[in-house]
PDB file of C-alpha atoms and ligand atoms in Angstrom:
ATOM      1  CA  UNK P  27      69.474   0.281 105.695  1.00  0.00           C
ATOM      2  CA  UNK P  28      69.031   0.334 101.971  1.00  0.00           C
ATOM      3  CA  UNK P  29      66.774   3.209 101.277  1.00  0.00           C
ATOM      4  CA  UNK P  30      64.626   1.341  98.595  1.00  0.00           C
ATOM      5  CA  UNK P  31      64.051  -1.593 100.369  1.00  0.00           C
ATOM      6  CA  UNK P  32      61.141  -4.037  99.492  1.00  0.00           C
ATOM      7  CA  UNK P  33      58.569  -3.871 102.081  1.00  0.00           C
ATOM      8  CA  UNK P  34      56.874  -7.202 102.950  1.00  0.00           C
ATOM      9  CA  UNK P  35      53.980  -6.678 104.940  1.00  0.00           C
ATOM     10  CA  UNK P  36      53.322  -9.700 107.206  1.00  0.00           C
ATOM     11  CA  UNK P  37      50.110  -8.337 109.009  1.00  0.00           C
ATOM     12  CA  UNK P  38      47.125 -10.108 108.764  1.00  0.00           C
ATOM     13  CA  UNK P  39      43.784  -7.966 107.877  1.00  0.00           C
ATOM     14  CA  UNK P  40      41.349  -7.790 110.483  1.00  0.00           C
ATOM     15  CA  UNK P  41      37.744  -7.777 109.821  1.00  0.00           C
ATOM     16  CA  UNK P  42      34.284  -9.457 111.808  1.00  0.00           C
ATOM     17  CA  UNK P  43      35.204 -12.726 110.060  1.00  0.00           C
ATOM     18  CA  UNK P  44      38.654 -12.942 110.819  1.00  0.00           C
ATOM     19  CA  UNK P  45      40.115 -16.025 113.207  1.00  0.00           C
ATOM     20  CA  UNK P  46      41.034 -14.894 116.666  1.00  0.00           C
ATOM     21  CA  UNK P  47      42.326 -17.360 119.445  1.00  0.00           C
ATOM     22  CA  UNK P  48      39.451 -19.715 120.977  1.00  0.00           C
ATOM     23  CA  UNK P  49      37.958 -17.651 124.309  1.00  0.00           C
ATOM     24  CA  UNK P  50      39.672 -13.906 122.962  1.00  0.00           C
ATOM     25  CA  UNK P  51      37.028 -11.827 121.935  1.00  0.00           C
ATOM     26  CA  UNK P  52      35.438 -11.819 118.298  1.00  0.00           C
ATOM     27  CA  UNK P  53      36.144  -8.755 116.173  1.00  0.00           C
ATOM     28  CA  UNK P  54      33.058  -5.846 116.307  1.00  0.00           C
ATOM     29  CA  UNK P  55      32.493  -3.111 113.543  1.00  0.00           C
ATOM     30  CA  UNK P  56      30.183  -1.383 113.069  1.00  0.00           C
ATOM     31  CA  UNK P  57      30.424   1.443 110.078  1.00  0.00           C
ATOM     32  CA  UNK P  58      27.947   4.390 110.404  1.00  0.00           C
ATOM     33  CA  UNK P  59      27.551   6.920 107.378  1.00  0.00           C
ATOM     34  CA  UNK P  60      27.077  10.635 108.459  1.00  0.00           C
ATOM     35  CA  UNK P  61      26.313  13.290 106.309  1.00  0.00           C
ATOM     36  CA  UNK P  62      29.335  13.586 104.357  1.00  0.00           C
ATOM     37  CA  UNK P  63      31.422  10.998 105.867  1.00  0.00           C
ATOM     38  CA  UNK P  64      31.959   7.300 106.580  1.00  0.00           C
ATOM     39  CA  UNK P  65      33.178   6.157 110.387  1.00  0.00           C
ATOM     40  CA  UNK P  66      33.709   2.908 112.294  1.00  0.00           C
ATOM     41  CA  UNK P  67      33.106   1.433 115.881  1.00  0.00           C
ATOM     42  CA  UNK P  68      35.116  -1.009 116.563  1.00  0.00           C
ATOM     43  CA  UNK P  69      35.761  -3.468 119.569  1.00  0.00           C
ATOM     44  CA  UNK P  70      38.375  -5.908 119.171  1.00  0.00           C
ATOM     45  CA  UNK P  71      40.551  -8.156 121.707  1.00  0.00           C
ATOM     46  CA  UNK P  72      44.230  -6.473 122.964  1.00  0.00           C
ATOM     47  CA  UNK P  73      45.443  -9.706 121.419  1.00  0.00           C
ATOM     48  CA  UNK P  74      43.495  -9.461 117.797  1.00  0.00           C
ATOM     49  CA  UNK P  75      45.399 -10.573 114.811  1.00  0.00           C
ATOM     50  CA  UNK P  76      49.219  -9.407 114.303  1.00  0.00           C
ATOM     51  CA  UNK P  77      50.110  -8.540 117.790  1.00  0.00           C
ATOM     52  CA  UNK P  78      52.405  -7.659 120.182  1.00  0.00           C
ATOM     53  CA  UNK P  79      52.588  -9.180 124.031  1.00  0.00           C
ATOM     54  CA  UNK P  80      53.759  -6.843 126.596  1.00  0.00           C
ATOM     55  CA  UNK P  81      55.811  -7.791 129.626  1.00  0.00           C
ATOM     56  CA  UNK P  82      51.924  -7.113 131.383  1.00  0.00           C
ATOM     57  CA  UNK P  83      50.988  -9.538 129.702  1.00  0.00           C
ATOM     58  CA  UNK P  84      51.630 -11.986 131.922  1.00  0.00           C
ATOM     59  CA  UNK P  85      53.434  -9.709 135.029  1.00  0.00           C
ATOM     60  CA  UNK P  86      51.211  -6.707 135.342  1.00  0.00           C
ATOM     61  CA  UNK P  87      53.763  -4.333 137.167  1.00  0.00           C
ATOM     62  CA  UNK P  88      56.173  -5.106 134.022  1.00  0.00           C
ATOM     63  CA  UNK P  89      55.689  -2.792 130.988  1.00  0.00           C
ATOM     64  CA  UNK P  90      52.312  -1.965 128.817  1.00  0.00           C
ATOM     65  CA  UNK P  91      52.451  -1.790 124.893  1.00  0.00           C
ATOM     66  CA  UNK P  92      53.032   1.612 125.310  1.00  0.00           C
ATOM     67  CA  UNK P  93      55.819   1.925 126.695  1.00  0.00           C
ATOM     68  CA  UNK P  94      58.101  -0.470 125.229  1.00  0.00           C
ATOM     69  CA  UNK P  95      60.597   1.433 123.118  1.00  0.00           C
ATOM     70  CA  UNK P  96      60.490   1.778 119.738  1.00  0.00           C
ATOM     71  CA  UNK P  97      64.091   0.704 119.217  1.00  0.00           C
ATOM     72  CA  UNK P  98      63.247  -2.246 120.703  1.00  0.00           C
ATOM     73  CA  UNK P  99      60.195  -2.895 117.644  1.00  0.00           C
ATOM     74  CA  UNK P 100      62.438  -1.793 114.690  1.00  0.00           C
ATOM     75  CA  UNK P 101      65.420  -2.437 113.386  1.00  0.00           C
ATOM     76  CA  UNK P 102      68.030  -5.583 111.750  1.00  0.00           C
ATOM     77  CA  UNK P 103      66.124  -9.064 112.317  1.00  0.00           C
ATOM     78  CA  UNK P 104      66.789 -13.042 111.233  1.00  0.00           C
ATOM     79  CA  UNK P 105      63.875 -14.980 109.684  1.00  0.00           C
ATOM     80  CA  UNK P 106      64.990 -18.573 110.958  1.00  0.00           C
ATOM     81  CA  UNK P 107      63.782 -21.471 108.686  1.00  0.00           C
ATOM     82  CA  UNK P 108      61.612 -24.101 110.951  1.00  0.00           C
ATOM     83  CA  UNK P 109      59.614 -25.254 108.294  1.00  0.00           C
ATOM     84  CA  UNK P 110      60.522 -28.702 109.185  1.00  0.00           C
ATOM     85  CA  UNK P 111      59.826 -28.886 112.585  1.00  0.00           C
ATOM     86  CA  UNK P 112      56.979 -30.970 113.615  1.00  0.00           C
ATOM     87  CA  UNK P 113      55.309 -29.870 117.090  1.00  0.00           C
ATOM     88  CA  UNK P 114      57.357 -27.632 118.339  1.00  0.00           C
ATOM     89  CA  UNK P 115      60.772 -25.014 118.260  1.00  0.00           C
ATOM     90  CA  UNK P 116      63.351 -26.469 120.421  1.00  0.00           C
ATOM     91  CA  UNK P 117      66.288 -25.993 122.031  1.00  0.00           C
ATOM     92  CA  UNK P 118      67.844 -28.317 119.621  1.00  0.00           C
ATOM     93  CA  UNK P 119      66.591 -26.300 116.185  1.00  0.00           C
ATOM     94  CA  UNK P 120      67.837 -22.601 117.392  1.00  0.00           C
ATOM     95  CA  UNK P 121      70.780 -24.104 118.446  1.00  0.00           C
ATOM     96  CA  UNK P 122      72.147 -24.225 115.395  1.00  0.00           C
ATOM     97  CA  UNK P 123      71.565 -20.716 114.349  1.00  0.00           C
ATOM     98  CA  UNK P 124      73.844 -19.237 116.865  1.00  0.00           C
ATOM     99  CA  UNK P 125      71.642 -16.423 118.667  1.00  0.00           C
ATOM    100  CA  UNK P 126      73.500 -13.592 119.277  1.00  0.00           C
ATOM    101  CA  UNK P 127      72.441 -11.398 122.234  1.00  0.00           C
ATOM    102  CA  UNK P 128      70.306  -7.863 121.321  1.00  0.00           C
ATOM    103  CA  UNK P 129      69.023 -10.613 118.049  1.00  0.00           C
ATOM    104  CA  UNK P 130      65.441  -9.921 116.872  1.00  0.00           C
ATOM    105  CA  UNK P 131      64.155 -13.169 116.427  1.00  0.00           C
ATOM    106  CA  UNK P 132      61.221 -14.446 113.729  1.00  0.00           C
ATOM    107  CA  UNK P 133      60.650 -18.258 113.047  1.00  0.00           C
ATOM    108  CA  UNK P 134      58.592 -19.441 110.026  1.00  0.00           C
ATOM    109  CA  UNK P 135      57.004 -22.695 110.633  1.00  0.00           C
ATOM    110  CA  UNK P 136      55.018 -24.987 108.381  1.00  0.00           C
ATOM    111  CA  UNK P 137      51.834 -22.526 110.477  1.00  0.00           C
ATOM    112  CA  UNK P 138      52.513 -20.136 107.484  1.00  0.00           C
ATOM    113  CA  UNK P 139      51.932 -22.369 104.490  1.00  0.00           C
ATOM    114  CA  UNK P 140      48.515 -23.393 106.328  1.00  0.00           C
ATOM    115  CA  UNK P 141      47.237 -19.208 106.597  1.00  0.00           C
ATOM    116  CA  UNK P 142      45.445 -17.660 109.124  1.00  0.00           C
ATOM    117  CA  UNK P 143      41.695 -18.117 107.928  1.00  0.00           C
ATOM    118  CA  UNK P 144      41.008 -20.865 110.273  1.00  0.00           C
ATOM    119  CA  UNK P 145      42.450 -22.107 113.982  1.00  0.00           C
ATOM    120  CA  UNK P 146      44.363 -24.842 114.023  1.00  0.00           C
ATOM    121  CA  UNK P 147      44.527 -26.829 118.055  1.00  0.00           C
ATOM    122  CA  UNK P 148      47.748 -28.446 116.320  1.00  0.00           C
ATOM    123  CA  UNK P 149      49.345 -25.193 115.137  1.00  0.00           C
ATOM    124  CA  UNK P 150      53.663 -25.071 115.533  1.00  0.00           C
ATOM    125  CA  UNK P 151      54.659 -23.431 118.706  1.00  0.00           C
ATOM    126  CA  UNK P 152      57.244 -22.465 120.893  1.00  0.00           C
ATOM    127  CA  UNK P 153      58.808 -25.263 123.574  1.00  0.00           C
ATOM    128  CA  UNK P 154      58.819 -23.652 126.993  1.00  0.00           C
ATOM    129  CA  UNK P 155      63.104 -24.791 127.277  1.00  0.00           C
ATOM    130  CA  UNK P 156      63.228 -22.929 124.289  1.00  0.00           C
ATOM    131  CA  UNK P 157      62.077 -19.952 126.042  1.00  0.00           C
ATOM    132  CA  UNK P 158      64.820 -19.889 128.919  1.00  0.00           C
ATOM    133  CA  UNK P 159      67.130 -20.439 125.883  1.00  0.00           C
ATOM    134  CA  UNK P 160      65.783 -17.455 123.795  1.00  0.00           C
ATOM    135  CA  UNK P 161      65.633 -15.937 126.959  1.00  0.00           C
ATOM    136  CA  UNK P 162      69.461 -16.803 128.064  1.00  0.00           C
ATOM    137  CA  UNK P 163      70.734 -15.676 125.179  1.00  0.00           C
ATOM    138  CA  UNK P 164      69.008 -12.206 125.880  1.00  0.00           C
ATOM    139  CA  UNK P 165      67.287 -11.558 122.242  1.00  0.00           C
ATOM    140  CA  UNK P 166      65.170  -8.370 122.142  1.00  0.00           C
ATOM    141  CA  UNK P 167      62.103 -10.086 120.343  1.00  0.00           C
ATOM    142  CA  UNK P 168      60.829 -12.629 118.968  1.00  0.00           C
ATOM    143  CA  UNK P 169      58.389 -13.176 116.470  1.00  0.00           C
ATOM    144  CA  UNK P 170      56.236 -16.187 115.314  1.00  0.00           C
ATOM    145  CA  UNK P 171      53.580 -16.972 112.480  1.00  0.00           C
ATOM    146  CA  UNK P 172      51.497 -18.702 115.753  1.00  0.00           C
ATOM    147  CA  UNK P 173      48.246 -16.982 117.435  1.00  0.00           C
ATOM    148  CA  UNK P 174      49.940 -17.614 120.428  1.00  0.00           C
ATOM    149  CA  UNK P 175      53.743 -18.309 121.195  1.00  0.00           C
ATOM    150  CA  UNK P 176      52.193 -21.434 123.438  1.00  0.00           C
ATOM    151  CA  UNK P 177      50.972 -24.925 123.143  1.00  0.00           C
ATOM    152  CA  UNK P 178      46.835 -24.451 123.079  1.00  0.00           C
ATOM    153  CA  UNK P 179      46.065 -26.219 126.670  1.00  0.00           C
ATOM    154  CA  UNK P 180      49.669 -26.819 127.878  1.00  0.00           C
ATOM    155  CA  UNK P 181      50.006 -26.137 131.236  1.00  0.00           C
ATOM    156  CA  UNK P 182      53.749 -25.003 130.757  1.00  0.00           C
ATOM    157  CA  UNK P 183      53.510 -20.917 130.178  1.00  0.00           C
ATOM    158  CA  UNK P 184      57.186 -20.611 129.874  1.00  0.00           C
ATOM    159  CA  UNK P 185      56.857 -19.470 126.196  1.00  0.00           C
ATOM    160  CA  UNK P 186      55.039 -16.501 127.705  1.00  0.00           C
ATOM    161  CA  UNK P 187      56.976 -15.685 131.173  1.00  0.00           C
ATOM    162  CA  UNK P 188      60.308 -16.236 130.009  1.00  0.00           C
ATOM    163  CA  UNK P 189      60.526 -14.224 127.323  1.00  0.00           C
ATOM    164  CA  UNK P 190      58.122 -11.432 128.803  1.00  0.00           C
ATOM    165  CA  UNK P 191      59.433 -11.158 131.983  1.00  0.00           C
ATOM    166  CA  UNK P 192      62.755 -10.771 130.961  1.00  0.00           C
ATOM    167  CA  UNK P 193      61.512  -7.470 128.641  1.00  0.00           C
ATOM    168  CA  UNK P 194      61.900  -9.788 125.387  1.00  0.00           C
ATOM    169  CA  UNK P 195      58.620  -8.643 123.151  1.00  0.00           C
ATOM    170  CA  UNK P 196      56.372 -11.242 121.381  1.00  0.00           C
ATOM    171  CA  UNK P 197      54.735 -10.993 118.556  1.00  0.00           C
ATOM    172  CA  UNK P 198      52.497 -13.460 117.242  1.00  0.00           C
ATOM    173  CA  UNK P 199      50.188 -14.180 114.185  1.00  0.00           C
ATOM    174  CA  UNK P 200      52.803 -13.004 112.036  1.00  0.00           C
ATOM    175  CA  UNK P 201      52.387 -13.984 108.044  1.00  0.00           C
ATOM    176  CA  UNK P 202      55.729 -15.313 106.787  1.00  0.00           C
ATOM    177  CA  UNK P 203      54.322 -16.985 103.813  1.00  0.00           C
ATOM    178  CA  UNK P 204      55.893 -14.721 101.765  1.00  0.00           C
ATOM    179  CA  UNK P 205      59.283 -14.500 103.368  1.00  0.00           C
ATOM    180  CA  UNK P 206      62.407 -16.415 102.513  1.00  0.00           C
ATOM    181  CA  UNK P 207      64.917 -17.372 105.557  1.00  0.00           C
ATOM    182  CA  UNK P 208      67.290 -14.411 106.140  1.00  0.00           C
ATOM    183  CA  UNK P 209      67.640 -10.782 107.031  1.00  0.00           C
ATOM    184  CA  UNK P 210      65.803  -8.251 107.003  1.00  0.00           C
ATOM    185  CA  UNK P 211      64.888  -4.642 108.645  1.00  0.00           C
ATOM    186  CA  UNK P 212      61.577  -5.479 111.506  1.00  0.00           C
ATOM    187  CA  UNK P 213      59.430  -2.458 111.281  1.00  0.00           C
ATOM    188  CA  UNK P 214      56.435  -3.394 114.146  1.00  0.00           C
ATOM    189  CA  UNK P 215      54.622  -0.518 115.898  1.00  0.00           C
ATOM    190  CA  UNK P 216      51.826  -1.509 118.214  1.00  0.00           C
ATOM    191  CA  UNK P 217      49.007   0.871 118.628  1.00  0.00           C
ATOM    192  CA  UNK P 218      49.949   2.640 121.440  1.00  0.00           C
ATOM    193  CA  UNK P 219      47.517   1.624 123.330  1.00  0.00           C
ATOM    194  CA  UNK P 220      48.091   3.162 126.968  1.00  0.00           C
ATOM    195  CA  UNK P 221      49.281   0.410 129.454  1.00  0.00           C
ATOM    196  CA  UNK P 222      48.010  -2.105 127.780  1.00  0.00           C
ATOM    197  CA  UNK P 223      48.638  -6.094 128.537  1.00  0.00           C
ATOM    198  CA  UNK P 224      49.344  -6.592 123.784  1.00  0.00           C
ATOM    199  CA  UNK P 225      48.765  -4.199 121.091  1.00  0.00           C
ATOM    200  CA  UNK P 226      47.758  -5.065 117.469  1.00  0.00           C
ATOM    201  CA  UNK P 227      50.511  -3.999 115.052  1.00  0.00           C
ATOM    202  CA  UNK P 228      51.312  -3.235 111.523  1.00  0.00           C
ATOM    203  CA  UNK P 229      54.566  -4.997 110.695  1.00  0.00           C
ATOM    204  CA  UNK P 230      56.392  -5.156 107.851  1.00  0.00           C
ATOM    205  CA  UNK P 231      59.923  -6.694 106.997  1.00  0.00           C
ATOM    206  CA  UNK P 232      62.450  -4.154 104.541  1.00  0.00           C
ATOM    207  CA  UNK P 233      64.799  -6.494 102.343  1.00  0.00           C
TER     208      UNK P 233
HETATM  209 ZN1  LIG L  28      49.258 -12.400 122.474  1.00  0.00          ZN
END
């Protein structure tokens, strides 16, 4: 790793007003001044902003955010141009790319040029035979600039169980607006939030 590498921070702020996924809770603060000092409540979602899924996410005897290891959240990852795609990631776009197994895995879809101030129901996600491909091909994360790796409504959770049950981390809501195709260092710690089914993160790409 170069040791002045550019840090790209593709977190999104969280704050009362900020979007979160339709039925996840709404983001609480509350900022009290004491005598000398300033200090805030705050109640937020497992699954609020830039996030991680756990494997307990969707198998609760599988892994927390907690205690997924850290080698497994940083180190050498591919930024995988899908601006074109319509609907959905397929089978058909990774393809090409030739996944390697132990890959960390971001995709920037057209969901990036759009932001993150508002939902979207027709936001870019990840097909579920896309999933057992990822999944196959044994990556070690992947990351997308989605609220949620999943269709909204679909009825096919693959993007979810494949990936998760297999150990393979998600992260979602990730920013790439500001990130070219290519490689860079991943750098995403969750709060370590004990047990826990997600974990908000601060992630930020080195290149
Ligand atoms: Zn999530």
């Amino acid at each position: 790793m170069k040791l002045q590498a550019r840090i790209i921070d593709i977190s999104v702020p969280i704050h009362t007003k900020m979007v979160t996924y339709p039925g996840d809770p709404k983001v609480v603060i509350r900022t009290k001044r004491g005598k000398r000092t300033y200090g805030s409540e705050i109640k937020f979602g497992s699954h609020t902003g830039t996030h991680m899924d756990a494997p307990r996410h969707v198998v609760w005897r599988h892994k927390g955010a907690d205690e997924i290891p850290l080698s497994q959240c940083v180190g050498p990852c591919r930024v995988l141009d899908m601006t074109r795609v319509k609907d959905a990631v397929r089978v058909e776009h990774l393809r090409r790319h030739r996944i390697q197994r132990g890959e960390r895995i971001l995709v920037r879809t057209r969901n990036s040029a759009r932001g993150f101030k508002k939902f979207y129901n027709d936001y870019v996600y990840l097909d579920g035979d896309a999933a057992v491909y990822l999944a196959k091909r044994g990556i070690k994360l992947f990351g997308i600039d989605a609220l949620s790796v999943k269709q909204k409504g679909s009825s096919d959770v693959r993007p979810h169980t494949k990936l998760l049950e297999k150990g393979i981390v998600i992260f979602e809501t990730l920013d790439l607006s500001r990130v070219k195709p290519g490689r860079y260092t991943f750098v995403g710690l969750p709060l370590k939030l004990q047990g826990l089914d997600g974990a908000p993160a601060r992630v930020v790409l080195l290149g």
